[in-house]
Amino acid sequence: MLLLALDTATPAVTVALHDGTDVVASSSQVDARRHGELLLPAVDRVLAEAGTRLDAVTGIVVGNGPGPYTGLRVGLMTADTFGLALGVPVHGLCTLDGLAYASDLDVPFVVATDARRKEVYWARYSDARTRETDPAVDRPAEIADAVAGLPAVGAGALLYPDTFPQAREPEHVSAAALASLAAEKLAAGEELPPPRPLYLRRPDAQVPKNYKVVTPK
């Protein structure tokens, strides 16, 4: 097994290789505006660090969000392209699950990432491997009762200390955590979900309503 994992659902552009036993190479850069520019060079660096080639990869793992439309689709399209070119399976994992796994918490907690517009993408977990609720997008004040008294991880939690007073690291997801979680699930015989985006809301750019069509007379 040689899994190539990547995620662009948060400001982190993150890539890792996992050999079925451990992470053999990884790279993470935080830049919310350069996902498309940074992702492929990061893949090249990780492959070079591991001393291997892309055609040695046996599977792709990609974070499927939730996340902003523009950043999220960079990782998903890249993963799909690699999968088609190499003829290997492409697996999707919830980005929030990767953050939860990296937290290593064994008590109930919350993962919250920054959804912009003064909102967070979030879910509740009973431990680092078990999600209790579907991912959702809400304003922090609207979920204060649902998350009260729980530790929280992720950039969204760190941004809103009034709602998440027990916020802590990790701030962003790492592909190393996604790869490790995927390898663990695959080794246990679990079927991973397909790489389908979790946008949770419509993109910012939309066709204006009731626009005027100008045609020549």
Coordinates of C-alpha atoms in Angstrom, one line a residue:
M1 CA 0.0 0.0 0.0
L2 CA 1.2 3.5 -0.8
L3 CA -1.5 6.1 -0.3
L4 CA -1.2 9.7 -1.5
A5 CA -3.3 12.0 0.6
L6 CA -4.2 15.6 0.0
D7 CA -6.6 18.2 1.3
T8 CA -7.4 21.8 0.2
A9 CA -10.7 22.3 2.1
T10 CA -9.1 24.7 4.6
P11 CA -6.4 27.4 4.2
A12 CA -3.8 24.5 4.5
V13 CA -2.5 23.0 1.3
T14 CA -1.4 19.6 2.7
V15 CA 0.0 16.4 1.1
A16 CA 1.3 13.2 2.6
L17 CA 2.4 9.6 1.6
H18 CA 1.5 6.6 3.8
D19 CA 2.9 3.1 3.2
G20 CA 0.2 1.3 5.1
T21 CA 2.3 1.4 8.3
D22 CA 3.3 5.0 8.8
V23 CA 3.6 8.4 7.1
V24 CA 6.7 8.4 5.0
A25 CA 6.6 12.0 3.9
S26 CA 4.4 15.1 4.3
S27 CA 4.1 18.8 3.5
S28 CA 1.7 21.5 4.7
Q29 CA 1.5 25.2 3.8
V30 CA -1.1 27.7 4.9
D31 CA -2.3 30.1 2.2
A32 CA -6.0 30.4 1.5
R33 CA -5.5 32.0 -1.9
R34 CA -2.9 29.7 -3.5
H35 CA -4.3 26.2 -3.4
G36 CA -4.0 25.7 -7.1
E37 CA -0.5 27.1 -7.2
L38 CA 0.9 25.2 -4.2
L39 CA -0.7 21.7 -4.5
L40 CA 1.3 20.1 -7.3
P41 CA 4.7 21.4 -6.1
A42 CA 3.8 19.9 -2.7
V43 CA 3.1 16.6 -4.3
D44 CA 6.4 16.7 -6.1
R45 CA 8.2 17.5 -2.8
V46 CA 6.6 14.7 -0.9
L47 CA 7.4 12.1 -3.6
A48 CA 11.0 13.3 -3.7
E49 CA 11.3 13.2 0.1
A50 CA 10.0 9.6 0.0
G51 CA 12.3 8.7 -2.8
T52 CA 9.5 7.3 -5.0
R53 CA 7.5 8.1 -8.1
L54 CA 3.8 9.0 -8.6
D55 CA 3.2 5.7 -10.5
A56 CA 4.1 3.8 -7.4
V57 CA 1.0 5.1 -5.6
T58 CA -1.7 2.5 -5.1
G59 CA -4.5 4.8 -3.9
I60 CA -5.5 8.4 -3.5
V61 CA -7.1 9.9 -0.4
V62 CA -8.7 13.4 -0.5
G63 CA -10.4 15.6 2.0
N64 CA -13.9 16.2 0.7
G65 CA -14.7 19.1 3.0
P66 CA -16.8 20.8 4.1
G67 CA -15.0 23.8 2.7
P68 CA -15.2 26.8 0.4
Y69 CA -16.1 26.0 -3.2
T70 CA -12.9 27.3 -4.8
G71 CA -10.3 25.7 -2.6
L72 CA -12.1 22.4 -2.1
R73 CA -12.5 21.7 -5.8
V74 CA -8.7 22.1 -6.4
G75 CA -8.0 19.0 -4.2
L76 CA -10.9 17.0 -5.5
M77 CA -10.2 17.6 -9.2
T78 CA -6.5 16.8 -8.6
A79 CA -7.3 13.6 -6.8
D80 CA -9.7 12.5 -9.5
T81 CA -7.1 13.3 -12.2
F82 CA -4.4 11.3 -10.5
G83 CA -6.8 8.4 -10.0
L84 CA -7.7 8.3 -13.7
A85 CA -4.2 8.7 -14.9
L86 CA -2.8 6.0 -12.5
G87 CA -5.8 3.7 -12.6
V88 CA -6.0 3.6 -8.8
P89 CA -9.0 4.1 -6.4
V90 CA -9.7 7.5 -5.1
H91 CA -11.2 7.7 -1.6
G92 CA -12.9 10.7 0.1
L93 CA -12.7 11.5 3.8
C94 CA -14.5 14.2 5.7
T95 CA -11.9 17.0 6.4
L96 CA -13.4 17.4 9.9
D97 CA -12.7 13.7 10.6
G98 CA -9.0 14.3 9.8
L99 CA -8.8 17.1 12.3
A100 CA -10.6 14.9 14.9
Y101 CA -8.2 12.1 14.3
A102 CA -5.2 14.3 14.7
S103 CA -6.6 15.6 18.1
D104 CA -6.2 12.2 19.6
L105 CA -9.0 13.1 22.1
D106 CA -10.8 10.2 23.8
V107 CA -13.6 12.4 25.3
P108 CA -16.6 14.1 23.6
F109 CA -15.5 17.2 21.6
V110 CA -16.2 19.4 18.6
V111 CA -14.3 20.1 15.4
A112 CA -14.9 23.6 13.9
T113 CA -13.3 25.1 10.8
D114 CA -13.6 28.6 9.5
A115 CA -16.5 28.8 7.0
R116 CA -16.1 32.6 6.5
R117 CA -19.2 34.9 6.6
K118 CA -18.9 34.7 10.4
E119 CA -19.8 31.0 10.3
V120 CA -18.1 27.7 11.1
Y121 CA -18.2 24.2 9.6
W122 CA -18.6 21.9 12.6
A123 CA -19.5 18.4 13.9
R124 CA -19.5 16.7 17.3
Y125 CA -17.4 13.6 18.1
S126 CA -17.5 11.1 20.9
D127 CA -13.8 10.4 20.4
A128 CA -11.1 11.0 17.8
R129 CA -12.4 8.3 15.5
T130 CA -16.2 8.6 16.0
R131 CA -18.3 11.4 14.6
E132 CA -21.8 11.8 16.2
T133 CA -23.4 14.4 13.9
D134 CA -23.3 15.2 10.2
P135 CA -21.2 18.2 9.2
A136 CA -23.1 21.5 9.3
V137 CA -22.5 25.2 8.8
D138 CA -23.8 27.7 11.3
R139 CA -23.0 30.9 13.1
P140 CA -21.2 30.2 16.4
A141 CA -23.8 31.8 18.6
E142 CA -26.5 29.6 17.1
I143 CA -24.7 26.4 18.2
A144 CA -23.5 27.6 21.6
D145 CA -25.9 25.4 23.5
A146 CA -25.0 22.3 21.4
V147 CA -21.3 22.7 22.0
A148 CA -21.3 24.1 25.6
G149 CA -18.7 22.6 27.9
L150 CA -16.9 20.6 25.1
P151 CA -13.3 20.9 24.1
A152 CA -13.0 22.0 20.5
V153 CA -10.3 21.9 17.8
G154 CA -9.8 23.7 14.5
A155 CA -9.4 27.3 13.2
G156 CA -13.2 28.0 13.6
A157 CA -13.0 27.1 17.3
L158 CA -9.9 29.3 17.8
L159 CA -11.7 32.2 16.0
Y160 CA -14.7 32.3 18.4
P161 CA -13.5 31.8 22.0
D162 CA -16.9 33.0 23.4
T163 CA -18.5 29.9 21.8
F164 CA -15.5 27.6 22.1
P165 CA -13.7 28.6 25.3
Q166 CA -11.8 25.2 25.4
A167 CA -10.4 25.6 21.8
R168 CA -7.1 24.0 21.1
E169 CA -4.8 22.8 18.4
P170 CA -4.7 21.4 15.7
E171 CA -5.8 24.5 13.8
H172 CA -5.8 23.0 10.3
V173 CA -6.2 19.5 8.9
S174 CA -3.0 17.6 7.9
A175 CA -2.9 15.1 5.0
A176 CA -0.7 13.0 7.3
A177 CA -3.7 12.5 9.6
L178 CA -6.1 11.9 6.7
A179 CA -3.7 9.2 5.3
S180 CA -3.3 7.5 8.7
L181 CA -7.0 7.5 9.2
A182 CA -7.6 6.1 5.7
A183 CA -4.9 3.4 6.1
E184 CA -6.5 2.3 9.5
K185 CA -9.9 2.1 8.0
L186 CA -8.8 0.2 4.9
A187 CA -6.8 -2.2 7.0
A188 CA -9.9 -2.9 9.0
G189 CA -11.8 -3.7 5.8
E190 CA -13.9 -0.6 5.8
E191 CA -15.2 0.9 2.6
L192 CA -14.3 4.5 2.3
P193 CA -16.7 7.0 0.7
P194 CA -16.3 8.4 -2.8
P195 CA -14.6 11.8 -3.3
R196 CA -17.7 13.9 -3.4
P197 CA -17.6 17.5 -2.2
L198 CA -19.3 18.7 1.0
Y199 CA -20.0 22.3 0.1
L200 CA -23.0 22.7 2.5
R201 CA -24.0 26.0 0.9
R202 CA -24.0 27.6 -2.6
P203 CA -20.9 29.3 -4.0
D204 CA -20.6 33.1 -3.6
A205 CA -20.6 33.7 -7.4
Q206 CA -24.1 33.3 -8.8
V207 CA -26.0 34.4 -11.9
P208 CA -27.9 37.6 -10.9
K209 CA -31.7 37.2 -10.8
N210 CA -33.9 39.2 -13.1
Y211 CA -31.0 40.5 -15.2
K212 CA -31.8 42.3 -18.4
V213 CA -31.0 40.7 -21.7
V214 CA -29.8 43.2 -24.3
T215 CA -30.3 42.2 -27.9
P216 CA -30.0 44.2 -31.1
K217 CA -33.1 45.6 -32.6

